[in-house]
Tab-separated table of C-alpha atoms in Angstrom:
chain	number	residue	atom	x	y	z
A	1	MET	CA	32.920	29.283	-27.481
A	2	ALA	CA	31.422	32.818	-26.277
A	3	GLY	CA	28.329	31.796	-27.942
A	4	TRP	CA	27.780	29.039	-25.649
A	5	ALA	CA	28.907	30.672	-22.883
A	6	PHE	CA	26.296	33.285	-23.479
A	7	SER	CA	23.719	30.654	-23.887
A	8	LEU	CA	24.753	29.373	-20.151
A	9	LYS	CA	24.440	32.578	-18.652
A	10	VAL	CA	21.059	33.064	-19.617
A	11	VAL	CA	19.975	30.246	-18.478
A	12	LEU	CA	21.443	30.299	-15.381
A	13	LEU	CA	19.979	33.460	-14.576
A	14	ALA	CA	16.437	32.300	-15.688
A	15	ALA	CA	16.915	29.417	-13.488
A	16	ILE	CA	18.131	31.970	-10.572
A	17	LEU	CA	14.874	33.936	-11.110
A	18	TYR	CA	12.674	31.136	-11.463
A	19	HIS	CA	14.063	29.875	-7.795
A	20	VAL	CA	13.225	33.072	-6.077
A	21	ILE	CA	9.532	33.601	-7.591
A	22	ASP	CA	8.852	30.353	-7.239
A	23	PHE	CA	10.014	30.006	-3.719
A	24	ILE	CA	7.627	32.475	-2.703
A	25	ILE	CA	4.942	31.163	-4.289
A	26	ARG	CA	5.459	27.518	-2.445
A	27	GLU	CA	5.906	28.872	0.478
A	28	GLU	CA	3.020	30.442	0.803
A	29	LEU	CA	1.199	27.604	-0.510
A	30	LEU	CA	3.090	25.396	2.062
A	31	ASN	CA	2.773	27.665	5.235
A	32	GLN	CA	-1.425	26.864	4.937
A	33	VAL	CA	-0.409	23.573	5.775
A	34	LYS	CA	2.427	24.183	7.950
A	35	GLY	CA	0.289	26.621	10.125
A	36	ARG	CA	-2.154	24.203	10.725
A	37	GLU	CA	-1.245	22.135	13.982
A	38	SER	CA	-3.541	19.037	14.821
A	39	PRO	CA	-5.797	20.379	17.977
A	40	ARG	CA	-5.449	19.252	21.181
A	41	ILE	CA	-5.672	19.247	24.855
A	42	SER	CA	-4.386	18.761	28.425
A	43	ILE	CA	-5.765	16.122	30.251
A	44	VAL	CA	-5.131	14.339	33.095
A	45	ASP	CA	-6.654	10.716	33.131
A	46	ILE	CA	-5.109	8.695	30.623
A	47	PRO	CA	-8.298	7.408	28.205
A	48	GLU	CA	-9.064	3.927	27.465
A	49	GLY	CA	-8.471	2.617	24.179
A	50	GLU	CA	-9.412	-0.359	22.146
A	51	VAL	CA	-8.817	-2.198	18.647
A	52	ILE	CA	-12.061	-0.856	16.897
A	53	ARG	CA	-11.382	-3.144	14.070
A	54	CYS	CA	-8.884	-5.054	11.883
A	55	TRP	CA	-9.152	-5.865	8.009
A	56	ASN	CA	-7.603	-8.422	6.051
A	57	GLU	CA	-6.331	-10.420	8.706
A	58	ASP	CA	-4.522	-12.954	7.156
A	59	ASN	CA	-3.121	-10.926	4.220
A	60	LYS	CA	0.866	-10.420	5.208
A	61	TYR	CA	1.064	-7.093	3.234
A	62	GLU	CA	-2.870	-5.582	3.264
A	63	ARG	CA	-4.281	-5.369	6.738
A	64	TYR	CA	-4.750	-2.516	8.644
A	65	CYS	CA	-6.419	-2.001	12.351
A	66	LEU	CA	-8.351	0.663	13.488
A	67	PHE	CA	-7.346	2.053	17.095
A	68	ARG	CA	-9.115	4.165	19.550
A	69	ASN	CA	-7.649	6.495	21.736
A	70	LEU	CA	-4.115	5.024	20.905
A	71	CYS	CA	-1.245	6.280	23.115
A	72	TYR	CA	2.574	6.884	23.021
A	73	SER	CA	4.632	7.150	25.525
A	74	THR	CA	8.145	9.450	25.555
A	75	LYS	CA	9.565	7.523	28.608
A	76	PHE	CA	9.455	3.977	27.047
A	77	LYS	CA	9.199	4.893	23.160
A	78	LYS	CA	6.067	3.464	22.538
A	79	PHE	CA	2.819	2.813	21.855
A	80	PHE	CA	-0.006	2.249	24.139
A	81	LEU	CA	-4.222	1.400	24.744
A	82	TYR	CA	-4.301	1.859	28.286
A	83	ARG	CA	-6.449	-0.421	29.597
A	84	GLY	CA	-6.743	0.154	33.771
A	85	HIS	CA	-7.426	-2.884	35.730
A	86	LYS	CA	-9.227	-4.616	32.986
A	87	PHE	CA	-7.734	-8.249	32.187
A	88	VAL	CA	-6.201	-8.662	28.788
A	89	HIS	CA	-7.950	-12.357	27.910
A	90	LYS	CA	-4.931	-14.771	26.282
A	91	GLN	CA	-2.496	-11.738	26.561
A	92	LYS	CA	0.838	-13.022	27.590
A	93	VAL	CA	2.282	-10.202	30.194
A	94	TYR	CA	5.675	-9.651	31.307
A	95	LYS	CA	8.030	-6.915	33.430
A	96	ASP	CA	9.046	-3.852	31.114
A	97	GLY	CA	10.281	-1.168	33.264
A	98	GLY	CA	8.494	-1.249	35.982
A	99	LEU	CA	5.440	-1.460	33.629
A	100	ARG	CA	3.257	-4.332	33.172
A	101	PHE	CA	2.242	-4.906	29.246
A	102	SER	CA	1.052	-7.541	27.302
A	103	SER	CA	2.214	-7.467	24.099
A	104	THR	CA	1.051	-7.262	20.776
A	105	LEU	CA	2.603	-7.406	16.959
A	106	PHE	CA	1.269	-5.552	14.048
A	107	GLN	CA	2.871	-5.820	10.574
A	108	LEU	CA	3.493	-3.019	8.608
A	109	PRO	CA	3.817	-4.149	5.275
A	110	ILE	CA	6.188	-3.336	2.607
A	111	ILE	CA	6.829	-5.093	-0.195
A	112	SER	CA	8.700	-8.034	1.366
A	113	GLN	CA	10.038	-6.545	3.735
A	114	ASP	CA	8.720	-7.916	7.216
A	115	SER	CA	8.171	-4.674	9.509
A	116	TYR	CA	6.578	-4.308	12.522
A	117	PHE	CA	3.947	-1.852	14.770
A	118	GLU	CA	4.258	-2.439	17.954
A	119	TYR	CA	2.162	-1.549	20.564
A	120	PHE	CA	1.194	-2.825	24.346
A	121	HIS	CA	-1.790	-2.746	26.390
A	122	LEU	CA	-1.259	-0.865	30.109
A	123	THR	CA	-3.011	-2.864	32.585
A	124	THR	CA	-1.159	-1.966	35.855
A	125	SER	CA	-2.578	1.059	38.259
A	126	GLY	CA	-2.541	4.639	37.865
A	127	ALA	CA	0.946	4.799	40.120
A	128	GLU	CA	2.882	4.462	37.163
A	129	ILE	CA	1.250	6.896	34.906
A	130	GLU	CA	1.997	9.436	37.228
A	131	GLN	CA	5.466	9.280	36.164
A	132	HIS	CA	4.499	10.723	32.963
A	133	LEU	CA	4.526	14.338	33.877
A	134	PHE	CA	3.058	15.881	30.352
A	135	ARG	CA	-0.201	14.419	28.929
A	136	GLU	CA	-1.868	15.449	25.681
A	137	TYR	CA	-5.103	14.185	24.145
A	138	TRP	CA	-4.894	14.995	19.616
A	139	PRO	CA	-8.697	14.294	18.382
A	140	GLY	CA	-9.492	13.770	14.836
A	141	SER	CA	-8.213	10.678	12.676
A	142	PHE	CA	-4.337	10.004	12.272
A	143	TYR	CA	-2.852	7.478	9.864
A	144	VAL	CA	0.709	5.589	11.101
A	145	THR	CA	3.349	5.268	8.294
A	146	THR	CA	7.324	4.266	8.387
A	147	ARG	CA	10.039	3.212	5.538
A	148	MET	CA	13.049	0.839	5.974
A	149	THR	CA	15.931	3.474	5.161
A	150	SER	CA	16.956	5.869	8.183
A	151	GLY	CA	18.385	8.547	5.681
A	152	PRO	CA	17.433	10.845	3.118
A	153	ASN	CA	16.375	8.947	0.426
A	154	ILE	CA	12.661	10.618	-1.812
A	155	ALA	CA	13.052	6.937	-3.926
A	156	HIS	CA	12.021	5.166	-1.161
A	157	ASP	CA	9.858	7.959	0.522
A	158	ILE	CA	7.654	7.911	-2.974
A	159	HIS	CA	7.717	4.128	-3.186
A	160	ASP	CA	7.782	2.860	0.127
A	161	VAL	CA	5.474	4.927	1.741
A	162	LEU	CA	3.675	8.356	0.182
A	163	MET	CA	2.333	6.146	-2.687
A	164	PRO	CA	0.866	3.520	-0.731
A	165	ALA	CA	-0.434	5.833	1.961
A	166	PHE	CA	-2.020	8.017	-0.549
A	167	PHE	CA	-4.226	5.553	-2.351
A	168	SER	CA	-4.327	3.557	1.054
A	169	LEU	CA	-6.344	7.154	2.875
A	170	ILE	CA	-8.234	7.495	-0.782
A	171	ASN	CA	-9.709	4.095	0.323
A	172	ILE	CA	-10.086	4.755	4.019
A	173	SER	CA	-12.267	8.097	2.830
A	174	GLY	CA	-14.269	6.745	0.324
A	175	ASN	CA	-13.725	9.102	-1.877
A	176	THR	CA	-13.292	7.885	-5.355
A	177	ASP	CA	-12.400	11.062	-7.134
A	178	THR	CA	-8.564	11.717	-6.561
A	179	ALA	CA	-8.956	14.466	-8.659
A	180	ARG	CA	-11.465	16.000	-5.469
A	181	TYR	CA	-9.082	14.028	-2.557
A	182	GLU	CA	-8.326	16.116	0.162
A	183	PRO	CA	-6.317	14.825	3.174
A	184	THR	CA	-8.706	13.364	5.911
A	185	HIS	CA	-5.820	11.842	7.679
A	186	THR	CA	-3.014	13.857	9.808
A	187	LEU	CA	0.061	11.558	9.430
A	188	ILE	CA	1.936	9.705	12.555
A	189	LEU	CA	5.370	8.838	11.258
A	190	THR	CA	7.624	6.869	13.267
A	191	PHE	CA	10.737	7.608	11.338
A	192	TRP	CA	14.088	7.330	13.251
A	193	SER	CA	14.414	11.033	13.382
A	194	GLY	CA	12.881	14.420	11.281
A	195	TYR	CA	16.108	14.330	9.376
A	196	ALA	CA	14.937	11.542	7.128
A	197	LEU	CA	12.415	14.082	6.538
A	198	ARG	CA	14.795	16.195	4.520
A	199	GLU	CA	14.408	15.610	0.888
A	200	SER	CA	10.311	14.724	1.099
A	201	LYS	CA	9.257	17.154	3.809
A	202	ASP	CA	6.895	19.216	1.400
A	203	LEU	CA	5.489	15.893	0.164
A	204	TYR	CA	4.387	14.519	3.779
A	205	GLU	CA	3.226	17.951	4.361
A	206	ILE	CA	0.303	17.738	1.188
A	207	MET	CA	-0.262	13.760	2.364
A	208	SER	CA	-1.554	15.207	6.219
A	209	ARG	CA	-4.446	16.769	6.881
A	210	TYR	CA	-2.385	19.054	9.613
A	211	ARG	CA	1.720	18.599	10.441
A	212	PRO	CA	2.833	15.419	10.475
A	213	VAL	CA	3.201	14.192	13.977
A	214	ILE	CA	7.302	13.072	14.117
A	215	ILE	CA	7.488	10.525	16.868
A	216	PRO	CA	11.466	11.419	17.626
A	217	GLU	CA	10.236	15.071	17.784
A	218	LEU	CA	7.877	13.726	20.577
A	219	ASP	CA	10.433	12.083	22.210
A	220	GLU	CA	12.362	15.431	22.951
A	221	LEU	CA	9.086	16.189	25.728
A	222	THR	CA	10.405	14.263	28.567
A	223	ASP	CA	8.207	11.633	30.231
A	224	SER	CA	5.032	12.649	28.349
A	225	ILE	CA	2.272	11.021	27.055
A	226	THR	CA	0.417	11.855	23.834
A	227	CYS	CA	-3.098	10.211	22.881
A	228	PHE	CA	-5.091	9.943	19.333
A	229	GLU	CA	-8.364	9.646	18.951
A	230	ASN	CA	-8.669	7.453	15.810
A	231	VAL	CA	-6.214	5.809	14.593
A	232	THR	CA	-5.370	4.209	11.229
A	233	VAL	CA	-2.423	1.668	11.248
A	234	GLY	CA	-1.368	-0.651	8.041
A	235	VAL	CA	-1.687	-0.538	4.550
A	236	VAL	CA	-4.990	-0.542	3.170
A	237	THR	CA	-3.938	-1.487	-0.373
A	238	ASN	CA	-0.367	-2.275	-1.979
A	239	GLU	CA	-0.911	-2.026	-5.295
A	240	SER	CA	1.127	1.171	-6.138
A	241	LEU	CA	4.186	-0.929	-5.366
A	242	TRP	CA	6.209	-1.668	-8.471
A	243	TYR	CA	9.636	-2.915	-6.461
A	244	ASP	CA	11.282	-5.466	-4.878
A	245	TRP	CA	14.065	-3.848	-2.458
A	246	GLY	CA	15.473	-7.495	-2.562
A	247	VAL	CA	14.523	-8.523	1.641
A	248	GLY	CA	14.924	-11.920	2.118
A	249	ARG	CA	16.709	-14.478	-0.251
A	250	ALA	CA	15.876	-12.653	-3.821
A	251	PRO	CA	17.867	-10.236	-4.694
A	252	GLU	CA	16.222	-6.396	-5.545
A	253	ALA	CA	14.024	-7.037	-8.965
A	254	PRO	CA	11.079	-5.364	-9.990
A	255	ALA	CA	7.988	-7.129	-8.404
A	256	THR	CA	6.745	-10.271	-10.098
A	257	GLU	CA	3.346	-9.860	-8.580
A	258	ARG	CA	2.332	-5.758	-8.881
A	259	LYS	CA	-0.929	-4.174	-9.634
A	260	VAL	CA	0.180	-0.550	-10.404
A	261	THR	CA	-0.881	0.416	-13.519
A	262	PRO	CA	-0.431	3.619	-15.598
A	263	LYS	CA	-3.269	5.836	-13.541
A	264	HIS	CA	-2.028	4.896	-10.199
A	265	PHE	CA	1.285	6.721	-11.479
A	266	GLU	CA	-0.737	9.580	-12.988
A	267	ASP	CA	-3.474	10.174	-9.881
A	268	PHE	CA	-0.330	10.291	-7.541
A	269	LYS	CA	1.574	13.016	-9.777
A	270	SER	CA	-1.758	14.728	-10.604
A	271	TYR	CA	-2.433	14.796	-6.297
A	272	ILE	CA	0.951	16.184	-6.006
A	273	VAL	CA	1.223	19.211	-8.505
A	274	ARG	CA	-2.438	20.334	-7.447
A	275	MET	CA	-1.554	20.437	-3.531
A	276	LEU	CA	1.645	21.741	-4.436
A	277	GLY	CA	0.098	24.473	-6.463
A	278	VAL	CA	2.632	23.796	-9.429
A	279	ASP	CA	2.402	25.541	-12.983
A	280	THR	CA	3.406	22.594	-15.604
A	281	THR	CA	2.223	24.634	-18.312
A	282	CYS	CA	5.256	24.549	-20.619
A	283	SER	CA	6.348	27.201	-22.618
A	284	LEU	CA	7.265	27.948	-25.776
A	285	GLN	CA	10.681	29.254	-25.815
A	286	GLY	CA	12.352	25.947	-27.200
A	287	GLU	CA	13.559	22.225	-25.753
A	288	TYR	CA	16.028	21.871	-22.714
A	289	ALA	CA	17.777	19.293	-20.874
A	290	VAL	CA	18.185	18.887	-17.254
A	291	LEU	CA	21.684	17.393	-15.384
A	292	PHE	CA	21.089	16.242	-11.975
A	293	ARG	CA	24.192	17.559	-10.149
A	294	ARG	CA	25.374	15.835	-6.783
A	295	LYS	CA	27.557	18.064	-4.076
A	296	ARG	CA	29.781	14.934	-2.660
A	297	THR	CA	29.378	11.952	-3.792
A	298	ARG	CA	28.570	10.191	-7.334
A	299	ARG	CA	29.743	13.616	-9.321
A	300	ILE	CA	30.597	13.603	-13.010
A	301	VAL	CA	34.000	14.988	-12.616
A	302	ASN	CA	34.057	16.365	-16.024
A	303	GLU	CA	30.385	17.914	-16.034
A	304	LYS	CA	31.531	21.386	-17.895
A	305	HIS	CA	32.642	19.353	-20.980
A	306	LEU	CA	29.462	17.295	-20.829
A	307	LEU	CA	27.442	20.230	-20.663
A	308	HIS	CA	29.308	21.721	-23.767
A	309	ARG	CA	29.201	18.794	-25.904
A	310	ILE	CA	25.483	18.905	-24.954
A	311	SER	CA	24.833	22.011	-25.975
A	312	ASN	CA	27.016	22.233	-29.286
A	313	GLU	CA	26.236	18.507	-30.606
A	314	LEU	CA	22.870	18.499	-29.514
A	315	GLY	CA	21.931	21.725	-30.068
A	316	ILE	CA	19.482	21.816	-26.484
A	317	ASP	CA	20.457	24.397	-23.342
A	318	VAL	CA	20.636	22.350	-19.735
A	319	VAL	CA	19.419	23.397	-16.789
A	320	ILE	CA	21.353	21.824	-13.302
A	321	MET	CA	19.335	20.831	-10.698
A	322	SER	CA	19.938	19.123	-7.483
A	323	PHE	CA	18.734	18.864	-3.568
A	324	GLU	CA	20.719	21.484	-2.508
A	325	GLY	CA	19.473	24.548	-4.996
A	326	ASN	CA	15.772	23.308	-6.223
A	327	SER	CA	12.679	22.305	-4.141
A	328	ILE	CA	10.256	19.518	-4.694
A	329	SER	CA	8.002	21.964	-6.679
A	330	GLN	CA	10.782	23.464	-8.716
A	331	MET	CA	11.942	20.230	-9.654
A	332	ILE	CA	8.369	19.118	-10.720
A	333	LYS	CA	7.965	22.414	-12.667
A	334	VAL	CA	11.339	22.245	-14.984
A	335	LEU	CA	10.645	18.362	-15.456
A	336	SER	CA	7.156	18.645	-16.786
A	337	CYS	CA	8.675	20.280	-19.892
A	338	ALA	CA	11.891	18.741	-20.588
A	339	LYS	CA	13.111	16.951	-23.253
A	340	LEU	CA	16.362	15.308	-21.489
A	341	VAL	CA	17.057	14.627	-17.887
A	342	ILE	CA	20.822	12.823	-17.355
A	343	GLY	CA	21.724	11.713	-13.974
A	344	MET	CA	24.223	9.567	-11.795
A	345	HIS	CA	22.121	6.427	-10.486
A	346	GLY	CA	20.462	7.988	-7.133
A	347	ALA	CA	17.202	8.791	-5.195
A	348	LEU	CA	17.121	11.225	-7.151
A	349	MET	CA	16.104	10.381	-10.121
A	350	ILE	CA	12.808	9.065	-9.001
A	351	MET	CA	11.656	12.521	-10.012
A	352	THR	CA	11.719	11.597	-13.547
A	353	MET	CA	8.412	10.347	-12.951
A	354	PHE	CA	7.348	13.789	-14.096
A	355	MET	CA	8.690	14.073	-17.319
A	356	PRO	CA	6.486	14.737	-20.400
A	357	ARG	CA	5.442	12.362	-23.274
A	358	HIS	CA	8.455	11.499	-25.482
A	359	SER	CA	10.820	12.505	-23.455
A	360	VAL	CA	14.094	10.911	-22.376
A	361	VAL	CA	15.853	9.401	-19.332
A	362	LEU	CA	19.783	8.813	-19.576
A	363	GLU	CA	20.817	7.119	-16.039
A	364	MET	CA	24.648	6.736	-15.638
A	365	PHE	CA	26.076	3.820	-13.231
A	366	PRO	CA	29.741	4.420	-11.716
A	367	PHE	CA	32.049	1.532	-11.955
A	368	ALA	CA	31.056	-1.742	-10.620
A	369	LEU	CA	27.248	-1.147	-10.793
A	370	ASN	CA	25.273	-3.135	-13.468
A	371	PRO	CA	21.853	-1.134	-14.970
A	372	ASP	CA	20.226	-4.911	-15.274
A	373	ASN	CA	20.337	-5.162	-11.542
A	374	LEU	CA	18.992	-1.844	-10.231
A	375	GLN	CA	16.111	-1.110	-12.317
A	376	LEU	CA	13.910	0.766	-10.033
A	377	TYR	CA	13.378	3.709	-12.270
A	378	ARG	CA	13.692	2.270	-15.806
A	379	ARG	CA	10.526	-0.062	-14.448
A	380	MET	CA	9.105	3.108	-13.000
A	381	LEU	CA	8.749	5.001	-16.468
A	382	GLU	CA	8.182	1.284	-18.532
A	383	LEU	CA	5.071	0.967	-16.189
A	384	GLN	CA	3.793	4.749	-16.925
A	385	ASP	CA	3.428	4.243	-20.575
A	386	ASN	CA	4.226	7.538	-21.228
A	387	ASP	CA	6.751	6.260	-24.147
A	388	ILE	CA	9.302	7.821	-22.392
A	389	GLY	CA	12.670	6.480	-23.786
A	390	TYR	CA	15.133	5.195	-21.135
A	391	VAL	CA	18.807	4.664	-21.617
A	392	SER	CA	21.696	3.610	-19.639
A	393	TRP	CA	25.337	4.168	-19.481
A	394	ARG	CA	27.789	2.278	-17.518
A	395	ASN	CA	31.279	3.021	-16.377
A	396	MET	CA	33.843	0.309	-17.730
A	397	ASP	CA	36.698	1.836	-16.704
A	398	GLU	CA	38.019	1.898	-12.676
A	399	SER	CA	40.911	4.349	-14.176
A	400	LYS	CA	37.685	7.095	-14.788
A	401	SER	CA	36.643	6.209	-10.664
A	402	ILE	CA	37.211	8.713	-7.892
A	403	PHE	CA	36.730	7.240	-4.538
A	404	PRO	CA	35.028	9.536	-2.182
A	405	GLY	CA	37.142	11.903	0.291
A	406	ALA	CA	37.984	10.496	4.191
A	407	GLU	CA	35.752	12.804	5.654
A	408	ILE	CA	32.357	10.733	3.738
A	409	TYR	CA	34.532	7.494	3.920
A	410	ASN	CA	31.843	4.676	3.922
A	411	LEU	CA	32.217	3.559	7.261
A	412	GLN	CA	30.913	-0.307	6.860
A	413	PHE	CA	33.390	-0.481	3.798
A	414	SER	CA	36.433	0.694	5.985
A	415	ASP	CA	35.230	-1.621	8.602
A	416	LEU	CA	35.699	-4.436	6.687
A	417	SER	CA	39.032	-6.590	6.866
A	418	ALA	CA	42.139	-6.030	4.624
A	419	ALA	CA	40.750	-9.263	2.612
A	420	ASP	CA	37.252	-8.160	2.103
A	421	GLN	CA	38.212	-4.500	1.047
A	422	ALA	CA	41.043	-6.657	-1.838
A	423	ARG	CA	38.433	-8.705	-2.844
A	424	ILE	CA	35.984	-5.521	-3.565
A	425	LEU	CA	38.437	-3.737	-5.090
A	426	ASP	CA	39.261	-6.580	-7.391
A	427	ASN	CA	35.552	-7.220	-8.567
A	428	PRO	CA	34.631	-5.445	-11.784
A	429	GLU	CA	31.050	-6.160	-11.249
A	430	ILE	CA	28.944	-6.318	-7.874
A	431	ALA	CA	26.502	-9.847	-7.608
A	432	PRO	CA	22.664	-8.728	-7.560
A	433	LYS	CA	22.068	-7.722	-4.099
A	434	LEU	CA	19.887	-8.142	-0.989
A	435	CYS	CA	18.993	-5.023	0.844
A	436	CYS	CA	19.866	-3.265	2.915
A	437	ASP	CA	23.581	-2.860	4.176
A	438	ASP	CA	26.084	-4.369	1.132
A	439	ALA	CA	28.895	-2.694	2.054
A	440	GLU	CA	30.345	-3.586	-1.574
A	441	PHE	CA	27.352	-1.861	-3.058
A	442	GLU	CA	27.562	1.553	-0.823
A	443	PHE	CA	31.297	1.900	-1.449
A	444	ARG	CA	30.917	1.744	-5.069
A	445	LYS	CA	27.622	3.742	-5.488
A	446	LEU	CA	29.663	6.430	-4.098
A	447	GLN	CA	32.238	6.413	-6.717
A	448	SER	CA	32.582	10.091	-8.780
A	449	THR	CA	32.883	9.428	-12.580
A	450	ALA	CA	34.824	10.990	-15.542
A	451	VAL	CA	31.902	9.689	-17.634
A	452	ASN	CA	33.045	8.721	-21.392
A	453	LEU	CA	31.860	11.322	-23.311
A	454	ASN	CA	31.702	10.494	-26.608
A	455	GLU	CA	29.729	6.963	-25.506
A	456	VAL	CA	27.182	9.262	-23.493
A	457	ILE	CA	26.985	11.258	-26.756
A	458	THR	CA	26.465	8.768	-29.294
A	459	ILE	CA	23.571	7.192	-26.745
A	460	LEU	CA	21.759	10.539	-26.407
A	461	LYS	CA	21.732	11.245	-30.355
A	462	ALA	CA	20.352	7.854	-31.161
A	463	ALA	CA	17.613	8.187	-27.742
A	464	ILE	CA	17.008	11.278	-29.261
A	465	ILE	CA	16.120	10.215	-32.563
A	466	ASP	CA	14.037	7.004	-31.261
A	467	SER	CA	11.586	9.303	-28.866
A	468	MET	CA	10.317	11.359	-32.373
């Protein structure tokens, strides 16, 4: 016992030291990006805008357009093209807050997801324009993107936004050498709030030429207009997508029509590592495992006992990582040399894409969640063709589940009728789910679990042997 405690202390001290050193290096690198604010000038007259060209207009999920002088109004919270007194042919004109707009919808494609980018042609006199007290013009090239979830979720960020944006921007730039690609466009993020970027901010920073433009931050400038010189909207290619979130009639599942290859993952990961300045060289000090820790929900209740069993029976040390205690750069550095990763089902598992060949991933699922219905990370690891062993464990004993406390109790569940709540609590397995607001799934996924140590250790031993 004493030897195990000493070993764990050494690992923890090493992790703390690494945390400090890596934080300093990472901040220095990222400040080079964060300090690059987009050039801008104050203007009096609003420039007239136009749609330069659209591509693949008949393709529902891979169409995009280039705008010139696309503007955003914080007063009306809308994008628009100012057309002065010009008549816009064959456009329906209607009243909206005293301004006359002609409506145009442009679809931002996410696989099986109908989300729209909306802009208007502003065709009024300059009188209403004067309602906007603050006006800026941002020269340069910009790329508009969004995502389907409102809160922080690095899995959606990487799958839905960052990978499609990365390959779309490479296509636009004409630079097919991904090893030397540098950002050519500044991102415009139409998210619900800057809070949604909490987990992935560093990744968005390095994907953008200048600091990303976050529309909710512009909204803080009351009655302002911001115009952008050259703006691309849409997805040039969605070939990197591998998962269907279940928007529509079919439940979520791996995409049936996919174009993603191992090279897509390798190019994307190499770019992230290069731009973050992460040294992925592995030391010769021995193998170690990583345990993803969650702070409030989906906790491993008997975590200490699990750590002890892994150390004693598998003979490897364990490094604990979490979003609360580690940066993206730190996670990539540690994961790139890890032999084993253990974590409860959740967005943090997307980071296992950075693991080395012949490593092992154990994804654990709370009670009532069937691993066969939630295959985002399993499919990702299979598609990388890195011989990473994926295994799962599922809690089949509801008595080992602990529901979230009242302060984080799922509101969707508490708003249900007593009959619906009883039905959910009596259901031993959730059916394959549709996106995106399934109260039963949201409730069950937050459960903390006292895992069956014997089952988990047995699964890990077999997986490690298979990976050799």
